[in-house]
Amino acid sequence: MEPNLGTIVRSISIGPNREETGLESLQFREEIHRLMTVPPENGSSFTELLQLPETQAMELLHSAHSDEVVPVPLSGEPLHGINDDHKSYLPSFNGNLTFPSNKVLIERAAKFSVFASGEHSPETSSVPSDSSANLEKVKSEPAETDSNPNSSQLLVSDPAVNIKNQRSEKRKEREKKGKGCTKKSKIEISQDAEKLPYVHVRARRGQATDSHSLAERARREKINARMKLLQELVPGCSKTFAMQISGTALVLDEIINHVQSLQRQVELLSMRLATVNPRVDFNLDSLFAPESGSLADSNFHSMVSPLLWPEIPFNGNRQQHQQQWNFDALHRPLWGREEDNHTFITMENSLLNYESANSASLHSNQLKMEL
Amino acid sequence: MRNPSLIKEEFLKRWIIALRRCTSLKKNMNILERNKVVKLSADLAMASARNGTTSWSRALIANATRDNDNRILAEQILGPESEILVKRVSTMPFKTCNRRKIRSKRILKRSCSSAIRRVRKTVPRKVLANCIAKRLIQKRTHILKSLVPGGEFMDETTLMEETLDYIAYLRVQVDVMRSCTYC
């Protein structure tokens, strides 16, 4: 690939120079780890999605809030119904959702729910255990609730009371949830919700306000965000609209095709590698190879025992040292010959031939392959 | 997206180490064994590169270490870190609890399908189309779950993340192997 490979190979093969090779490999690993632990773009895209539709965002916060605050069914049964499904994506919820304007949204929600609070109090008194228990839970999460414990209490008791009164409908809704007839049940529930006094003012017609469907919607948006990312990744997918359901199906189709074709390619290639003449060689070259000029060769043997490798200084790779690294993955007919070769080692980067990159620096010499 | 060439680097390095370890065990292998070795080492190489951060890598390792005949080979390939990895993989209790989940989901599905048949006659066209579309999506998600290793046990959001990762890994693998064969 690049001189990095040469160094890698060297690091594999050379015993005594552990420090330098260790350093290099450490650097690689560090970089790679850093890359791996970069928080996924999903998070950022999702927050963008959040900020755009503010009303929905607030309701989402509502639901996420209530979900986070009511993770454990303190009062047993009434909350039990919701939490089964929520638990499965609660952790992902907590991990991925970042609410930068948490307090602002909570305050806004508080303002809106103040209307309902007047009518709220009789209801909340009827559910004292729930709300108190939830309050405790609320207070235990200072990040979300420090600004407005009252509003959070209201927010929490909203879905709690809603849920209690709509348990039967909820069960029906849950059954139908996965099957796509949620619209009808949502309409029912929204109508019921609008009759009740503590319905959130922001409830849209035809969309339920209970935390269950809100969480469902949040989940759908997450999935759509990821679908967008996948769309960009998979070639030939950019034309379909990901937000519609039919678009999602098409995107999924493309994704499946892509994964299947990639898997088949891998099988084919591995078969080829296995069947090809055992002494398949290719040389890994340092990327100062343009000066060397002998890029045409590609021989790739591997030597199993590291003792065969002479000690080559680590920096030698960066210059015009040429090392041949024998990689005989498949067969071992030529042990003796490989042992003779250890003094003469050349490494050429055959992948460099395949690609187009030819820069001279060590780390910037990455493969410029378009994925 | 993460830097692809770094991933390639990492993959190649690990693959080479793995292959070397394999071939040191057995000097002469016939074609089938070679094939298996190549595939297995590539899989394990990439899976170990993820260090158990992603679910599909854990599933790959779990599958590889499950059969007894592969197990020794796999452990040899993974090398000294294998015990840590295998421990981490085995501590993921995704197998047992998910069987129950799967069974309950199947029961739900069966009950739902009967409910839908009843509903379909009275439901307006829009909702029907919605139902059909969702059915399509579900079928496809099911297929995708079968493709991605360890995918059957995930919910949809993690499935999408895993697919992203898995596609990147497959691409890297294909590129590296292609350049290996064409030289």
XYZ file of C-alpha atoms in Angstrom:
554
model
C 0.000 0.000 0.000
C 2.399 2.528 1.140
C 5.641 2.649 3.050
C 3.609 2.203 6.139
C 3.155 -1.312 5.030
C 6.828 -1.712 4.716
C 7.224 -0.556 8.221
C 4.430 -2.771 9.324
C 5.997 -5.717 7.697
C 9.261 -4.835 9.221
C 7.616 -4.561 12.553
C 6.214 -7.993 12.135
C 9.403 -9.566 11.091
C 12.123 -7.870 12.953
C 12.566 -9.085 16.394
C 15.223 -7.016 18.003
C 14.071 -3.603 16.921
C 11.036 -3.789 19.035
C 11.027 -0.234 20.251
C 10.875 1.499 16.955
C 8.507 -0.937 15.462
C 6.495 -0.811 18.591
C 6.395 2.930 18.310
C 5.249 2.844 14.756
C 2.674 0.239 15.332
C 1.577 2.107 18.390
C 1.140 5.205 16.355
C -0.859 3.347 13.819
C -2.933 1.794 16.467
C -3.455 5.067 18.187
C -4.558 6.676 15.024
C -6.781 3.869 14.231
C -8.214 3.820 17.686
C -8.786 7.499 17.506
C -10.557 7.030 14.270
C -12.584 4.245 15.656
C -13.698 6.104 18.698
C -14.728 9.229 16.889
C -18.368 9.558 17.719
C -20.403 8.543 14.768
C -21.734 11.146 12.476
C -25.073 9.705 13.240
C -25.185 11.670 16.416
C -24.605 14.976 14.766
C -26.972 14.346 11.942
C -29.590 13.323 14.365
C -29.289 16.483 16.348
C -29.578 18.416 13.155
C -32.688 16.528 12.432
C -33.847 17.397 15.868
C -33.274 21.066 15.638
C -35.137 21.489 12.423
C -38.639 20.581 13.447
C -38.844 22.294 16.738
C -42.205 21.138 17.760
C -41.273 17.603 17.097
C -38.015 18.150 18.829
C -39.777 19.271 21.890
C -42.034 16.323 21.858
C -39.075 14.137 21.299
C -37.403 15.668 24.248
C -40.586 15.096 26.078
C -40.554 11.454 25.258
C -36.857 10.982 25.615
C -37.042 12.769 28.876
C -39.832 10.667 30.143
C -38.142 7.592 28.835
C -34.941 8.381 30.590
C -36.656 9.414 33.708
C -38.828 6.362 33.896
C -36.487 3.587 33.148
C -37.571 1.474 36.036
C -41.266 0.855 36.565
C -41.417 2.048 40.076
C -45.101 1.627 40.328
C -45.079 -1.715 38.668
C -47.688 -2.460 36.135
C -48.833 0.757 34.546
C -45.418 1.688 33.367
C -44.453 -1.829 32.601
C -46.231 -1.884 29.333
C -44.157 0.874 27.832
C -40.836 -0.036 29.099
C -40.435 -3.379 27.468
C -40.087 -1.890 24.082
C -38.295 1.151 25.285
C -35.591 -0.732 27.033
C -34.392 -2.211 23.858
C -33.519 1.130 22.462
C -33.125 3.089 25.602
C -29.398 2.560 25.813
C -29.035 3.577 22.241
C -31.182 6.535 23.046
C -28.950 7.582 25.849
C -25.841 6.997 23.940
C -26.671 8.697 20.757
C -28.933 11.523 21.588
C -27.231 14.736 22.426
C -29.442 17.557 23.449
C -27.389 20.696 23.383
C -30.242 22.994 24.157
C -31.686 20.808 26.796
C -32.564 23.445 29.286
C -34.019 25.774 26.725
C -36.277 23.082 25.436
C -37.325 22.101 28.888
C -38.210 25.664 29.690
C -40.223 25.939 26.545
C -41.978 22.749 27.336
C -42.620 24.059 30.796
C -44.245 27.149 29.409
C -46.502 25.149 27.214
C -47.379 22.630 29.776
C -48.225 25.347 32.254
C -51.579 25.581 30.531
C -52.239 22.031 31.320
C -50.876 22.260 34.787
C -54.029 23.830 36.144
C -56.068 20.885 35.115
C -53.165 18.728 35.881
C -53.219 18.894 39.608
C -56.300 16.777 40.226
C -54.915 14.128 37.928
C -51.495 14.201 39.458
C -52.952 13.853 42.891
C -54.588 10.701 41.744
C -51.233 9.316 40.861
C -49.191 10.384 43.813
C -46.980 7.380 44.016
C -46.030 7.527 40.401
C -45.165 11.157 40.333
C -43.279 11.099 43.576
C -41.331 8.112 42.531
C -40.707 9.691 39.234
C -39.702 12.873 40.901
C -37.069 11.006 42.734
C -35.852 9.582 39.542
C -36.038 12.994 38.045
C -33.897 14.504 40.700
C -31.390 11.805 40.374
C -30.590 12.972 36.903
C -29.347 16.464 37.427
C -28.312 17.066 33.882
C -31.815 17.188 32.608
C -33.836 18.302 35.506
C -31.891 20.850 37.403
C -33.472 23.730 35.611
C -37.086 22.874 36.007
C -38.031 20.151 38.383
C -41.631 21.233 38.260
C -41.902 21.135 34.568
C -40.173 17.841 34.467
C -42.576 16.506 36.987
C -45.397 17.659 34.808
C -43.759 16.237 31.773
C -43.258 12.978 33.455
C -46.688 12.685 34.854
C -48.166 13.540 31.503
C -47.227 10.351 29.827
C -47.595 8.419 33.018
C -51.186 9.404 33.449
C -51.860 9.135 29.789
C -50.476 5.728 29.828
C -52.507 4.618 32.736
C -55.697 5.643 31.110
C -54.869 4.231 27.785
C -53.448 0.911 28.674
C -55.844 -1.146 26.714
C -55.449 0.967 23.650
C -51.751 0.856 24.129
C -51.737 -2.883 24.070
C -53.675 -2.882 20.894
C -51.388 -0.312 19.480
C -48.339 -2.279 20.404
C -49.626 -5.305 18.662
C -50.311 -3.412 15.558
C -47.203 -1.360 15.846
C -44.924 -3.447 13.820
C -47.525 -4.227 11.277
C -48.034 -0.826 9.852
C -51.567 -0.084 10.798
C -50.483 2.347 13.413
C -52.122 5.229 11.687
C -55.533 4.055 12.590
C -54.679 3.327 16.160
C -52.846 6.597 16.416
C -55.881 8.431 15.266
C -57.922 6.709 17.912
C -55.465 7.467 20.590
C -54.976 11.033 19.563
C -58.683 11.563 19.721
C -58.786 10.074 23.142
C -55.856 12.165 24.156
C -57.467 15.326 23.019
C -60.413 14.667 25.217
C -58.239 14.489 28.263
C -57.387 17.800 29.838
C -53.668 17.372 30.176
C -52.929 16.772 26.544
C -49.877 18.623 25.505
C -50.821 21.675 23.523
C -48.362 20.819 20.847
C -50.096 17.631 19.910
C -50.614 17.442 16.227
C -53.798 16.104 14.869
C -53.449 12.513 13.819
C -50.313 12.002 15.851
C -50.446 10.528 19.276
C -48.829 12.240 22.158
C -48.104 9.302 24.328
C -44.508 8.537 24.843
C -44.776 5.253 23.107
C -45.417 6.549 19.659
C -43.169 9.493 20.255
C -40.351 7.202 21.030
C -41.282 5.214 18.009
C -41.063 8.302 15.917
C -37.736 9.242 17.392
C -36.504 5.809 16.589
C -37.718 6.130 13.051
C -35.878 9.353 12.648
C -32.728 7.800 13.905
C -33.104 5.008 11.474
C -33.692 7.443 8.685
C -30.600 9.370 9.559
C -28.543 6.226 9.367
C -30.259 5.289 6.188
C -29.091 8.524 4.698
C -25.551 7.727 5.633
C -25.841 4.338 4.093
C -27.268 5.889 1.020
C -24.195 7.960 0.601
C -22.012 4.978 1.159
C -23.630 2.606 -1.259
C -23.045 3.577 -4.860
C -25.977 4.315 -7.048
C -28.290 5.139 -4.261
C -28.450 8.874 -4.211
C -31.497 9.244 -6.330
C -34.047 7.710 -4.055
C -35.560 9.788 -1.302
C -34.825 8.265 2.014
C -37.496 9.953 4.018
C -40.426 8.235 2.449
C -41.132 4.718 3.320
C -40.985 3.499 -0.225
C -37.655 5.243 -0.563
C -36.458 3.414 2.462
C -37.372 0.132 0.911
C -35.429 0.952 -2.201
C -32.437 2.039 -0.224
C -32.600 -1.161 1.748
C -32.723 -3.056 -1.493
C -29.612 -1.362 -2.707
C -27.863 -1.964 0.544
C -28.683 -5.632 0.465
C -27.484 -5.961 -3.073
C -24.307 -4.210 -2.237
C -23.573 -6.355 0.784
C -24.332 -9.507 -1.134
C -22.129 -8.544 -4.030
C -19.295 -7.638 -1.710
C -19.566 -10.925 0.078
C -19.559 -12.810 -3.171
C -16.530 -10.917 -4.312
C -14.738 -11.790 -1.138
C -15.487 -15.443 -1.642
C -14.340 -15.365 -5.215
C -11.165 -13.610 -4.378
C -10.339 -15.878 -1.527
C -10.915 -18.838 -3.774
C -8.593 -17.342 -6.294
C -5.981 -16.657 -3.730
C -6.231 -20.172 -2.510
C -5.961 -21.739 -5.918
C -3.336 -19.549 -7.402
C 0.138 -20.850 -7.671
C 1.492 -21.068 -4.200
C 4.495 -18.953 -4.942
C 2.455 -15.903 -5.444
C 4.660 -12.991 -4.794
C 4.329 -9.424 -4.427
C 6.739 -6.935 -3.247
C 5.931 -4.180 -0.975
C 7.717 -1.095 -1.879
C 8.607 1.960 -0.044
C 6.929 4.899 -1.522
C 10.078 6.541 -2.482
C 9.891 3.961 -5.133
C 9.458 6.373 -7.995
C 13.148 6.759 -7.800
C 13.670 3.092 -7.682
C 11.635 2.628 -10.773
C 11.128 -1.041 -10.416
C 7.540 -0.932 -9.546
C 6.548 -3.351 -12.164
C 7.320 -6.355 -10.109
C 4.901 -7.655 -7.719
C 6.065 -10.467 -5.695
C 4.664 -11.161 -2.388
C 6.092 -13.940 -0.373
C 5.737 -14.318 3.241
C 8.227 -15.806 5.525
C 6.982 -17.356 8.582
C 9.887 -17.357 10.860
C 11.039 -13.945 11.854
C 14.500 -15.167 12.390
C 15.027 -15.101 8.701
C 14.798 -11.379 8.639
C 17.936 -9.451 9.057
C 17.941 -6.446 11.216
C 17.161 -3.534 9.094
C 17.010 -0.132 10.622
C 13.585 1.237 10.837
C 14.373 4.343 8.927
C 15.763 2.330 6.135
C 12.345 1.941 4.749
C 11.891 5.573 4.314
C 14.846 5.752 2.086
C 15.577 3.690 -0.860
C 16.071 0.417 0.805
C 14.351 -2.268 -0.971
C 13.177 -5.211 0.921
C 11.581 -8.227 -0.373
C 9.102 -9.627 1.927
C 8.162 -13.119 1.197
C 4.680 -14.007 1.872
C 3.926 -17.551 0.994
C 0.564 -17.926 2.443
C -0.386 -21.026 0.688
C 2.357 -23.461 0.330
C 5.825 -24.062 1.520
C 7.850 -25.741 -1.114
C 10.764 -23.403 -1.062
C 11.877 -23.133 2.488
C 15.488 -23.415 1.689
C 15.363 -20.814 -0.951
C 13.569 -18.387 1.230
C 16.164 -18.765 3.822
C 18.787 -17.817 1.324
C 16.909 -14.746 0.440
C 17.015 -13.161 3.746
C 20.008 -11.097 3.062
C 18.502 -9.653 -0.037
C 15.207 -8.142 0.716
C 13.310 -5.813 -1.412
C 9.970 -4.450 -0.736
C 7.831 -2.932 -3.314
C 4.368 -1.820 -2.960
C 2.364 -3.608 -5.523
C -0.763 -2.031 -4.302
C 0.843 1.179 -5.252
C 0.838 -0.029 -8.802
C -2.760 -0.809 -8.587
C -3.674 2.547 -7.214
C -2.567 5.896 -8.357
C -1.015 7.437 -5.303
C 2.638 8.157 -5.501
C 3.404 10.703 -2.933
C 6.664 10.663 -1.215
C 5.841 11.196 2.393
C 5.410 8.320 4.699
C 2.035 8.941 6.180
C 0.456 10.918 3.471
C 1.133 8.118 1.131
C -2.244 6.633 1.460
C -4.038 4.721 -1.125
C -6.171 7.062 -3.074
C -8.697 4.488 -3.865
C -12.179 5.672 -4.271
C -14.397 3.548 -2.275
C -16.195 7.978 7.330
C -12.994 6.757 8.791
C -9.894 6.946 6.768
C -10.098 3.952 4.446
C -6.443 3.525 3.793
C -5.633 3.302 7.446
C -8.195 0.605 7.774
C -6.655 -1.153 4.840
C -3.301 -0.929 6.420
C -4.539 -2.364 9.630
C -6.411 -5.090 7.882
C -3.474 -6.074 5.767
C -1.191 -6.173 8.699
C -3.460 -8.353 10.701
C -4.277 -10.571 7.810
C -0.689 -11.197 7.087
C 0.057 -12.014 10.662
C -2.881 -14.355 10.791
C -1.973 -16.132 7.609
C 1.521 -16.585 8.749
C 0.397 -18.048 11.973
C -1.931 -20.412 10.156
C 0.554 -21.628 7.712
C 3.108 -22.217 10.330
C 0.821 -24.809 11.768
C 0.391 -26.822 8.662
C 2.845 -26.850 5.884
C 0.931 -28.581 3.170
C -2.699 -27.888 2.743
C -5.057 -28.840 0.049
C -7.196 -26.370 -1.721
C -10.195 -26.475 0.510
C -8.170 -25.951 3.587
C -6.390 -23.100 1.999
C -9.638 -21.497 1.112
C -10.907 -21.891 4.573
C -7.721 -20.564 6.010
C -7.717 -17.526 3.816
C -11.279 -16.664 4.576
C -11.029 -17.351 8.223
C -7.879 -15.402 8.690
C -9.260 -12.455 6.821
C -12.433 -12.467 8.855
C -10.683 -12.775 12.114
C -8.153 -10.195 11.172
C -10.751 -7.585 10.534
C -12.838 -8.601 13.461
C -9.913 -8.314 15.775
C -9.121 -4.972 14.283
C -12.367 -3.709 15.648
C -11.421 -5.061 19.042
C -14.893 -6.044 19.883
C -16.333 -2.596 19.582
C -18.813 -3.603 16.972
C -21.334 -6.300 17.240
C -20.678 -7.994 13.968
C -17.052 -8.455 14.810
C -18.001 -10.124 18.025
C -20.426 -12.331 16.215
C -17.778 -13.278 13.701
C -15.370 -14.263 16.380
C -18.066 -16.119 18.231
C -18.980 -18.066 15.142
C -15.408 -18.851 14.427
C -14.644 -20.117 17.864
C -17.794 -22.085 18.207
C -16.910 -25.116 16.122
C -14.274 -27.148 17.756
C -12.235 -27.813 14.714
C -11.987 -24.181 13.821
C -11.479 -23.133 17.334
C -7.881 -24.034 17.692
C -7.063 -22.501 14.398
C -8.924 -19.360 15.261
C -7.235 -19.037 18.569
C -3.901 -19.498 16.966
C -4.708 -16.829 14.474
C -5.853 -14.373 16.999
C -2.754 -14.956 18.932
C -2.092 -13.765 22.419
C -4.967 -11.333 22.493
C -7.319 -14.125 21.715
C -8.181 -14.884 25.283
C -9.198 -11.337 26.005
C -11.249 -11.170 22.878
C -12.885 -14.487 23.394
C -13.751 -13.553 26.914
C -15.293 -10.346 25.778
C -17.208 -12.138 23.106
C -18.482 -14.806 25.389
C -19.635 -12.308 27.936
C -22.044 -10.862 25.459
C -25.150 -12.676 26.469
C -26.883 -12.076 23.255
C -27.615 -15.655 22.474
C -29.883 -16.814 25.214
C -32.018 -13.800 25.898
C -32.548 -13.228 22.235
C -34.003 -16.620 21.624
C -36.799 -15.637 23.885
C -37.093 -12.349 22.090
C -37.234 -14.069 18.767
C -39.857 -16.472 19.929
C -42.003 -13.723 21.354
C -41.590 -11.702 18.200
C -42.747 -14.626 16.148
C -45.816 -15.038 18.287
C -46.544 -11.351 17.973
C -46.145 -11.521 14.245
C -48.520 -14.373 13.939
C -51.121 -12.604 16.019
C -50.579 -9.395 14.099
C -50.982 -10.996 10.735
C -54.350 -12.343 11.735
C -55.304 -8.932 13.047
C -54.259 -7.321 9.818
C -56.318 -9.636 7.728
C -59.327 -8.558 9.669
C -58.417 -4.925 9.421
C -57.643 -4.847 5.753
C -61.189 -4.880 4.571
C -62.210 -1.828 6.520
C -59.090 0.220 6.152
C -58.735 3.080 3.686
C -56.324 2.908 0.827
C -53.623 5.094 2.267
C -53.196 2.993 5.322
C -53.174 -0.103 3.236
C -50.344 1.223 1.141
C -48.564 2.106 4.306
C -48.987 -1.409 5.568
C -47.670 -2.871 2.377
C -44.686 -0.583 2.356
C -43.873 -1.455 5.908
C -44.149 -5.089 5.099
C -41.648 -4.633 2.319
C -39.274 -2.903 4.612
C -39.607 -5.597 7.181
C -38.838 -8.288 4.689
C -35.778 -6.470 3.583
C -34.621 -5.813 7.089
C -34.968 -9.475 7.721
C -32.782 -10.283 4.759
C -30.235 -7.757 5.861
C -30.211 -9.252 9.285
C -29.352 -12.582 7.835
C -26.535 -11.077 5.831
C -24.749 -9.153 8.495
C -23.100 -11.481 10.980
C -24.809 -11.356 14.304
C -27.516 -9.261 12.819
C -30.511 -11.288 13.859
C -30.153 -10.227 17.409
C -30.134 -6.516 16.882
C -32.795 -3.919 16.703
C -33.035 -1.779 13.652
C -30.944 1.169 14.694
C -27.956 -0.891 15.676
C -28.476 -2.919 12.583
C -27.949 0.141 10.444
C -24.780 1.068 12.247
C -23.472 -2.424 11.983
C -24.254 -2.508 8.307
C -22.306 0.672 7.778
C -19.334 -0.776 9.523
C -19.658 -4.085 7.823
C -19.825 -2.543 4.379
C -16.679 -0.579 5.065
C -14.949 -3.711 6.210
C -16.056 -5.704 3.199
C -14.828 -3.030 0.885
C -11.458 -2.980 2.529
C -11.234 -6.709 2.333
C -12.164 -6.799 -1.321
C -9.675 -4.130 -2.223
C -6.837 -5.748 -0.418
C -7.545 -9.178 -1.760
C -7.998 -7.930 -5.268
C -4.675 -6.244 -5.251
C -3.169 -9.383 -3.834
C -4.473 -11.529 -6.612
C -3.705 -9.220 -9.454
C -0.050 -8.901 -8.740
